[in-house]
Amino acid sequence: YVFMLSRAHGILHSNDHDLNMLKAFSKKFIKAPPCTNQYINTPRDFLGDYIFLVNPSKRYQRGMISHKLVYDSVPKNIPVHTLAYNRPTNFNELLAFPDSYKMPGFQLVDYMQHDKFMSKVYNSKFGVDIHKDYSAGTISVNFGSLGVPLIGNIELDTQREIFPDTSFEWNNFDAIKKCIKLLCNDTDFCLEVGAKALKNTKQKYLSPSIVSKFMDDLQYLRKINNQ
């Protein structure tokens, strides 16, 4: 793996955090963030009916932290929907949690195709995706394109740039709980975060501009590799 990285003409990365780590293996990079060509034209003027946890609660991976923080912070009269987790049938290792594990009172939602998932996002009050691992940040773009607030990891570029008011270090639990409560109780703040997210997504993460910059960077990388 290290040999492959050292021989690569370039390495794609989605976040500055990943770039800092990969600098140990290469000096040639292209940023390839997630993007979208689907978005609403105007911000929502309503709040959804439930809080959406976009990851199932399983093992030590993303999901468990979000579930616990939401369970501790959300009033019991606000529904919480979360994706169900089904144990792989060909997985021999004993998993820490059984199939379809959930926090008490949370409603499990089965796996959905992308259009159904986006509809689920649009009709939610806000989402929570707190985890200590790193990803491309596609979930942040999905929520931002629909103008729905999302609480997430500040070290993901998309999360930080689309949702500056609801991004935190993954272990800043007090601040995250405070933000969850604020989004539950402050309608104006919730709508403001959503409107700002939609604007930021359109400015920074629409497919035409992302793809255009990617192609320019790719041509430049090819040029310096041929020198």
PDB file of C-alpha atoms in Angstrom:
ATOM      1  CA  TYR A   1       0.000   0.000   0.000  1.00  0.00           C
ATOM      2  CA  VAL A   2       2.792   2.405   0.917  1.00  0.00           C
ATOM      3  CA  PHE A   3       4.629   1.453  -2.309  1.00  0.00           C
ATOM      4  CA  MET A   4       1.499   2.200  -4.367  1.00  0.00           C
ATOM      5  CA  LEU A   5       1.123   5.618  -2.731  1.00  0.00           C
ATOM      6  CA  SER A   6       4.783   6.462  -3.376  1.00  0.00           C
ATOM      7  CA  ARG A   7       4.465   5.556  -7.079  1.00  0.00           C
ATOM      8  CA  ALA A   8       1.164   7.355  -7.694  1.00  0.00           C
ATOM      9  CA  HIS A   9       1.169  10.244 -10.173  1.00  0.00           C
ATOM     10  CA  GLY A  10      -1.293  11.955  -7.867  1.00  0.00           C
ATOM     11  CA  ILE A  11      -3.556  11.285  -4.895  1.00  0.00           C
ATOM     12  CA  LEU A  12      -7.185  12.377  -4.669  1.00  0.00           C
ATOM     13  CA  HIS A  13      -8.373  13.778  -1.356  1.00  0.00           C
ATOM     14  CA  SER A  14     -11.639  15.229  -0.095  1.00  0.00           C
ATOM     15  CA  ASN A  15     -10.597  17.052   3.068  1.00  0.00           C
ATOM     16  CA  ASP A  16      -7.672  19.133   4.250  1.00  0.00           C
ATOM     17  CA  HIS A  17      -7.280  16.755   7.193  1.00  0.00           C
ATOM     18  CA  ASP A  18      -6.707  13.867   4.780  1.00  0.00           C
ATOM     19  CA  LEU A  19      -4.235  15.981   2.808  1.00  0.00           C
ATOM     20  CA  ASN A  20      -2.130  16.666   5.893  1.00  0.00           C
ATOM     21  CA  MET A  21      -1.908  12.932   6.601  1.00  0.00           C
ATOM     22  CA  LEU A  22      -1.141  11.954   2.994  1.00  0.00           C
ATOM     23  CA  LYS A  23       1.730  14.453   2.744  1.00  0.00           C
ATOM     24  CA  ALA A  24       3.848  11.748   4.355  1.00  0.00           C
ATOM     25  CA  PHE A  25       3.543   9.732   1.126  1.00  0.00           C
ATOM     26  CA  SER A  26       3.357  12.222  -1.739  1.00  0.00           C
ATOM     27  CA  LYS A  27       3.589  15.842  -2.834  1.00  0.00           C
ATOM     28  CA  LYS A  28       1.101  15.581  -5.703  1.00  0.00           C
ATOM     29  CA  PHE A  29      -2.582  15.977  -4.894  1.00  0.00           C
ATOM     30  CA  ILE A  30      -5.922  16.787  -6.447  1.00  0.00           C
ATOM     31  CA  LYS A  31      -8.901  17.731  -4.349  1.00  0.00           C
ATOM     32  CA  ALA A  32     -12.015  15.749  -5.268  1.00  0.00           C
ATOM     33  CA  PRO A  33     -14.833  16.880  -2.985  1.00  0.00           C
ATOM     34  CA  PRO A  34     -18.419  15.645  -3.303  1.00  0.00           C
ATOM     35  CA  CYS A  35     -20.774  17.779  -5.362  1.00  0.00           C
ATOM     36  CA  THR A  36     -24.375  17.858  -6.525  1.00  0.00           C
ATOM     37  CA  ASN A  37     -26.552  18.862  -9.462  1.00  0.00           C
ATOM     38  CA  GLN A  38     -29.773  18.492  -7.472  1.00  0.00           C
ATOM     39  CA  TYR A  39     -30.942  21.249  -5.165  1.00  0.00           C
ATOM     40  CA  ILE A  40     -33.993  23.266  -4.227  1.00  0.00           C
ATOM     41  CA  ASN A  41     -34.337  26.787  -5.586  1.00  0.00           C
ATOM     42  CA  THR A  42     -35.558  28.569  -2.475  1.00  0.00           C
ATOM     43  CA  PRO A  43     -35.049  27.831   1.236  1.00  0.00           C
ATOM     44  CA  ARG A  44     -37.679  25.904   3.156  1.00  0.00           C
ATOM     45  CA  ASP A  45     -40.279  27.958   4.998  1.00  0.00           C
ATOM     46  CA  PHE A  46     -41.280  25.056   7.257  1.00  0.00           C
ATOM     47  CA  LEU A  47     -39.691  22.656   9.714  1.00  0.00           C
ATOM     48  CA  GLY A  48     -39.860  18.909   9.246  1.00  0.00           C
ATOM     49  CA  ASP A  49     -41.581  16.498  11.570  1.00  0.00           C
ATOM     50  CA  TYR A  50     -38.643  14.481  12.925  1.00  0.00           C
ATOM     51  CA  ILE A  51     -34.916  14.451  13.551  1.00  0.00           C
ATOM     52  CA  PHE A  52     -33.008  12.246  11.122  1.00  0.00           C
ATOM     53  CA  LEU A  53     -29.953  10.236  12.153  1.00  0.00           C
ATOM     54  CA  VAL A  54     -28.393   9.303   8.841  1.00  0.00           C
ATOM     55  CA  ASN A  55     -26.303   6.433  10.183  1.00  0.00           C
ATOM     56  CA  PRO A  56     -27.389   3.306  12.041  1.00  0.00           C
ATOM     57  CA  SER A  57     -26.112   2.644  15.532  1.00  0.00           C
ATOM     58  CA  LYS A  58     -23.566  -0.133  15.185  1.00  0.00           C
ATOM     59  CA  ARG A  59     -20.446  -1.110  16.979  1.00  0.00           C
ATOM     60  CA  TYR A  60     -17.868   1.644  17.529  1.00  0.00           C
ATOM     61  CA  GLN A  61     -18.431   3.205  14.140  1.00  0.00           C
ATOM     62  CA  ARG A  62     -20.295   6.373  13.232  1.00  0.00           C
ATOM     63  CA  GLY A  63     -23.787   6.365  14.608  1.00  0.00           C
ATOM     64  CA  MET A  64     -23.403   5.471  18.266  1.00  0.00           C
ATOM     65  CA  ILE A  65     -22.288   8.944  19.332  1.00  0.00           C
ATOM     66  CA  SER A  66     -25.065  10.672  17.379  1.00  0.00           C
ATOM     67  CA  HIS A  67     -27.670   8.372  18.893  1.00  0.00           C
ATOM     68  CA  LYS A  68     -26.549   8.962  22.468  1.00  0.00           C
ATOM     69  CA  LEU A  69     -26.294  12.745  22.135  1.00  0.00           C
ATOM     70  CA  VAL A  70     -29.725  12.995  20.485  1.00  0.00           C
ATOM     71  CA  TYR A  71     -31.282  10.675  23.061  1.00  0.00           C
ATOM     72  CA  ASP A  72     -29.963  12.900  25.862  1.00  0.00           C
ATOM     73  CA  SER A  73     -30.973  16.210  24.252  1.00  0.00           C
ATOM     74  CA  VAL A  74     -34.188  15.881  22.238  1.00  0.00           C
ATOM     75  CA  PRO A  75     -37.575  16.332  23.924  1.00  0.00           C
ATOM     76  CA  LYS A  76     -39.562  13.107  23.932  1.00  0.00           C
ATOM     77  CA  ASN A  77     -42.392  14.688  21.929  1.00  0.00           C
ATOM     78  CA  ILE A  78     -40.129  15.092  18.851  1.00  0.00           C
ATOM     79  CA  PRO A  79     -39.791  11.871  16.810  1.00  0.00           C
ATOM     80  CA  VAL A  80     -36.338  10.585  15.923  1.00  0.00           C
ATOM     81  CA  HIS A  81     -35.840   8.465  12.798  1.00  0.00           C
ATOM     82  CA  THR A  82     -32.685   6.433  12.259  1.00  0.00           C
ATOM     83  CA  LEU A  83     -31.480   3.991   9.636  1.00  0.00           C
ATOM     84  CA  ALA A  84     -31.719   0.330  10.585  1.00  0.00           C
ATOM     85  CA  TYR A  85     -28.607  -1.812  10.645  1.00  0.00           C
ATOM     86  CA  ASN A  86     -28.757  -5.422   9.533  1.00  0.00           C
ATOM     87  CA  ARG A  87     -25.877  -7.741  10.303  1.00  0.00           C
ATOM     88  CA  PRO A  88     -24.174  -9.054   7.115  1.00  0.00           C
ATOM     89  CA  THR A  89     -25.159 -12.692   6.607  1.00  0.00           C
ATOM     90  CA  ASN A  90     -21.641 -13.700   5.523  1.00  0.00           C
ATOM     91  CA  PHE A  91     -19.865 -11.949   8.401  1.00  0.00           C
ATOM     92  CA  ASN A  92     -18.405 -14.428  10.870  1.00  0.00           C
ATOM     93  CA  GLU A  93     -17.142 -12.037  13.503  1.00  0.00           C
ATOM     94  CA  LEU A  94     -19.444 -11.581  16.490  1.00  0.00           C
ATOM     95  CA  LEU A  95     -20.723  -8.005  16.322  1.00  0.00           C
ATOM     96  CA  ALA A  96     -21.104  -5.894  19.423  1.00  0.00           C
ATOM     97  CA  PHE A  97     -24.747  -5.091  18.719  1.00  0.00           C
ATOM     98  CA  PRO A  98     -27.555  -7.290  17.343  1.00  0.00           C
ATOM     99  CA  ASP A  99     -29.489  -6.573  14.164  1.00  0.00           C
ATOM    100  CA  SER A 100     -31.634  -3.436  14.099  1.00  0.00           C
ATOM    101  CA  TYR A 101     -30.216  -2.071  17.333  1.00  0.00           C
ATOM    102  CA  LYS A 102     -31.743   1.251  18.363  1.00  0.00           C
ATOM    103  CA  MET A 103     -32.130   3.624  21.256  1.00  0.00           C
ATOM    104  CA  PRO A 104     -35.485   3.424  23.067  1.00  0.00           C
ATOM    105  CA  GLY A 105     -38.186   5.433  21.313  1.00  0.00           C
ATOM    106  CA  PHE A 106     -36.297   5.844  18.034  1.00  0.00           C
ATOM    107  CA  GLN A 107     -38.060   4.748  14.846  1.00  0.00           C
ATOM    108  CA  LEU A 108     -36.036   2.515  12.538  1.00  0.00           C
ATOM    109  CA  VAL A 109     -36.030   3.299   8.810  1.00  0.00           C
ATOM    110  CA  ASP A 110     -35.059   0.684   6.221  1.00  0.00           C
ATOM    111  CA  TYR A 111     -32.412   1.247   3.557  1.00  0.00           C
ATOM    112  CA  MET A 112     -33.612   3.600   0.799  1.00  0.00           C
ATOM    113  CA  GLN A 113     -32.587   4.440  -2.731  1.00  0.00           C
ATOM    114  CA  HIS A 114     -31.118   7.921  -3.144  1.00  0.00           C
ATOM    115  CA  ASP A 115     -34.340   9.701  -4.190  1.00  0.00           C
ATOM    116  CA  LYS A 116     -36.226   8.272  -1.213  1.00  0.00           C
ATOM    117  CA  PHE A 117     -33.318   9.177   1.061  1.00  0.00           C
ATOM    118  CA  MET A 118     -33.350  12.784  -0.158  1.00  0.00           C
ATOM    119  CA  SER A 119     -37.084  12.977   0.414  1.00  0.00           C
ATOM    120  CA  LYS A 120     -36.506  11.710   3.941  1.00  0.00           C
ATOM    121  CA  VAL A 121     -33.902  14.414   4.490  1.00  0.00           C
ATOM    122  CA  TYR A 122     -36.127  17.172   3.105  1.00  0.00           C
ATOM    123  CA  ASN A 123     -38.979  16.337   5.464  1.00  0.00           C
ATOM    124  CA  SER A 124     -36.799  16.203   8.567  1.00  0.00           C
ATOM    125  CA  LYS A 125     -36.370  19.023  11.072  1.00  0.00           C
ATOM    126  CA  PHE A 126     -32.586  18.584  11.046  1.00  0.00           C
ATOM    127  CA  GLY A 127     -29.954  15.855  10.936  1.00  0.00           C
ATOM    128  CA  VAL A 128     -27.127  14.738  13.194  1.00  0.00           C
ATOM    129  CA  ASP A 129     -23.971  12.995  11.967  1.00  0.00           C
ATOM    130  CA  ILE A 130     -21.325  13.086  14.699  1.00  0.00           C
ATOM    131  CA  HIS A 131     -18.435  10.631  14.435  1.00  0.00           C
ATOM    132  CA  LYS A 132     -14.695  10.568  15.002  1.00  0.00           C
ATOM    133  CA  ASP A 133     -13.839   9.027  11.641  1.00  0.00           C
ATOM    134  CA  TYR A 134     -13.389  10.938   8.398  1.00  0.00           C
ATOM    135  CA  SER A 135     -15.260  10.771   5.131  1.00  0.00           C
ATOM    136  CA  ALA A 136     -15.764  12.725   1.937  1.00  0.00           C
ATOM    137  CA  GLY A 137     -18.657  14.629   3.498  1.00  0.00           C
ATOM    138  CA  THR A 138     -21.352  13.721   0.976  1.00  0.00           C
ATOM    139  CA  ILE A 139     -24.037  13.747   3.672  1.00  0.00           C
ATOM    140  CA  SER A 140     -23.328  17.430   4.329  1.00  0.00           C
ATOM    141  CA  VAL A 141     -23.794  18.236   0.635  1.00  0.00           C
ATOM    142  CA  ASN A 142     -27.052  16.257   0.561  1.00  0.00           C
ATOM    143  CA  PHE A 143     -28.505  18.164   3.501  1.00  0.00           C
ATOM    144  CA  GLY A 144     -27.160  21.497   2.281  1.00  0.00           C
ATOM    145  CA  SER A 145     -28.678  21.062  -1.185  1.00  0.00           C
ATOM    146  CA  LEU A 146     -32.094  20.771   0.473  1.00  0.00           C
ATOM    147  CA  GLY A 147     -31.568  23.556   2.985  1.00  0.00           C
ATOM    148  CA  VAL A 148     -31.885  21.221   5.975  1.00  0.00           C
ATOM    149  CA  PRO A 149     -29.621  21.841   9.011  1.00  0.00           C
ATOM    150  CA  LEU A 150     -27.025  19.209   9.859  1.00  0.00           C
ATOM    151  CA  ILE A 151     -24.887  18.937  12.976  1.00  0.00           C
ATOM    152  CA  GLY A 152     -21.552  17.333  12.106  1.00  0.00           C
ATOM    153  CA  ASN A 153     -17.787  17.055  12.350  1.00  0.00           C
ATOM    154  CA  ILE A 154     -16.028  20.374  11.808  1.00  0.00           C
ATOM    155  CA  GLU A 155     -12.973  18.638  10.300  1.00  0.00           C
ATOM    156  CA  LEU A 156     -14.974  17.650   7.227  1.00  0.00           C
ATOM    157  CA  ASP A 157     -14.561  20.482   4.720  1.00  0.00           C
ATOM    158  CA  THR A 158     -18.111  20.225   3.366  1.00  0.00           C
ATOM    159  CA  GLN A 159     -19.635  20.225   6.851  1.00  0.00           C
ATOM    160  CA  ARG A 160     -17.586  23.202   8.024  1.00  0.00           C
ATOM    161  CA  GLU A 161     -18.167  25.281   4.891  1.00  0.00           C
ATOM    162  CA  ILE A 162     -21.866  24.508   4.429  1.00  0.00           C
ATOM    163  CA  PHE A 163     -22.877  24.511   8.111  1.00  0.00           C
ATOM    164  CA  PRO A 164     -20.514  26.903   9.941  1.00  0.00           C
ATOM    165  CA  ASP A 165     -22.966  27.368  12.834  1.00  0.00           C
ATOM    166  CA  THR A 166     -23.573  23.671  13.531  1.00  0.00           C
ATOM    167  CA  SER A 167     -20.104  22.147  13.127  1.00  0.00           C
ATOM    168  CA  PHE A 168     -18.067  20.954  16.095  1.00  0.00           C
ATOM    169  CA  GLU A 169     -15.128  18.807  17.110  1.00  0.00           C
ATOM    170  CA  TRP A 170     -16.549  15.293  17.292  1.00  0.00           C
ATOM    171  CA  ASN A 171     -15.976  15.057  21.068  1.00  0.00           C
ATOM    172  CA  ASN A 172     -17.264  18.516  22.044  1.00  0.00           C
ATOM    173  CA  PHE A 173     -20.359  16.891  23.479  1.00  0.00           C
ATOM    174  CA  ASP A 174     -21.557  19.849  25.555  1.00  0.00           C
ATOM    175  CA  ALA A 175     -21.601  22.165  22.534  1.00  0.00           C
ATOM    176  CA  ILE A 176     -23.279  19.527  20.369  1.00  0.00           C
ATOM    177  CA  LYS A 177     -26.039  18.930  22.924  1.00  0.00           C
ATOM    178  CA  LYS A 178     -26.583  22.681  23.233  1.00  0.00           C
ATOM    179  CA  CYS A 179     -26.916  22.969  19.449  1.00  0.00           C
ATOM    180  CA  ILE A 180     -29.358  20.042  19.277  1.00  0.00           C
ATOM    181  CA  LYS A 181     -31.562  21.703  21.889  1.00  0.00           C
ATOM    182  CA  LEU A 182     -31.350  25.048  20.086  1.00  0.00           C
ATOM    183  CA  LEU A 183     -32.425  23.540  16.758  1.00  0.00           C
ATOM    184  CA  CYS A 184     -35.300  21.774  18.527  1.00  0.00           C
ATOM    185  CA  ASN A 185     -36.611  24.910  20.190  1.00  0.00           C
ATOM    186  CA  ASP A 186     -35.628  27.886  18.034  1.00  0.00           C
ATOM    187  CA  THR A 187     -37.572  27.919  14.755  1.00  0.00           C
ATOM    188  CA  ASP A 188     -35.862  31.052  13.428  1.00  0.00           C
ATOM    189  CA  PHE A 189     -32.395  29.634  14.055  1.00  0.00           C
ATOM    190  CA  CYS A 190     -33.311  26.350  12.393  1.00  0.00           C
ATOM    191  CA  LEU A 191     -34.606  28.093   9.278  1.00  0.00           C
ATOM    192  CA  GLU A 192     -31.610  30.445   9.205  1.00  0.00           C
ATOM    193  CA  VAL A 193     -29.134  27.551   9.314  1.00  0.00           C
ATOM    194  CA  GLY A 194     -31.000  25.809   6.494  1.00  0.00           C
ATOM    195  CA  ALA A 195     -31.130  28.912   4.285  1.00  0.00           C
ATOM    196  CA  LYS A 196     -27.439  29.618   4.809  1.00  0.00           C
ATOM    197  CA  ALA A 197     -26.595  25.984   4.016  1.00  0.00           C
ATOM    198  CA  LEU A 198     -28.489  26.107   0.725  1.00  0.00           C
ATOM    199  CA  LYS A 199     -26.677  29.310  -0.271  1.00  0.00           C
ATOM    200  CA  ASN A 200     -23.278  27.854   0.661  1.00  0.00           C
ATOM    201  CA  THR A 201     -23.942  24.647  -1.254  1.00  0.00           C
ATOM    202  CA  LYS A 202     -24.894  26.540  -4.407  1.00  0.00           C
ATOM    203  CA  GLN A 203     -21.814  28.736  -4.131  1.00  0.00           C
ATOM    204  CA  LYS A 204     -19.264  26.011  -3.408  1.00  0.00           C
ATOM    205  CA  TYR A 205     -20.471  22.501  -4.245  1.00  0.00           C
ATOM    206  CA  LEU A 206     -22.458  22.465  -7.481  1.00  0.00           C
ATOM    207  CA  SER A 207     -21.199  19.897  -9.986  1.00  0.00           C
ATOM    208  CA  PRO A 208     -20.233  22.242 -12.877  1.00  0.00           C
ATOM    209  CA  SER A 209     -17.754  24.270 -10.825  1.00  0.00           C
ATOM    210  CA  ILE A 210     -16.352  21.292  -8.904  1.00  0.00           C
ATOM    211  CA  VAL A 211     -15.853  19.212 -12.062  1.00  0.00           C
ATOM    212  CA  SER A 212     -14.335  22.139 -13.956  1.00  0.00           C
ATOM    213  CA  LYS A 213     -11.755  22.796 -11.247  1.00  0.00           C
ATOM    214  CA  PHE A 214     -11.022  19.078 -10.967  1.00  0.00           C
ATOM    215  CA  MET A 215     -10.298  18.831 -14.699  1.00  0.00           C
ATOM    216  CA  ASP A 216      -8.047  21.894 -14.565  1.00  0.00           C
ATOM    217  CA  ASP A 217      -6.119  20.408 -11.628  1.00  0.00           C
ATOM    218  CA  LEU A 218      -5.866  17.067 -13.423  1.00  0.00           C
ATOM    219  CA  GLN A 219      -4.397  18.695 -16.533  1.00  0.00           C
ATOM    220  CA  TYR A 220      -1.881  20.571 -14.387  1.00  0.00           C
ATOM    221  CA  LEU A 221      -0.881  17.362 -12.609  1.00  0.00           C
ATOM    222  CA  ARG A 222      -0.382  15.603 -15.933  1.00  0.00           C
ATOM    223  CA  LYS A 223       1.782  18.499 -17.107  1.00  0.00           C
ATOM    224  CA  ILE A 224       4.152  18.400 -14.135  1.00  0.00           C
ATOM    225  CA  ASN A 225       4.341  14.596 -14.279  1.00  0.00           C
ATOM    226  CA  ASN A 226       5.469  14.820 -17.909  1.00  0.00           C
ATOM    227  CA  GLN A 227       8.196  17.344 -17.200  1.00  0.00           C
TER     228      GLN A 227
END
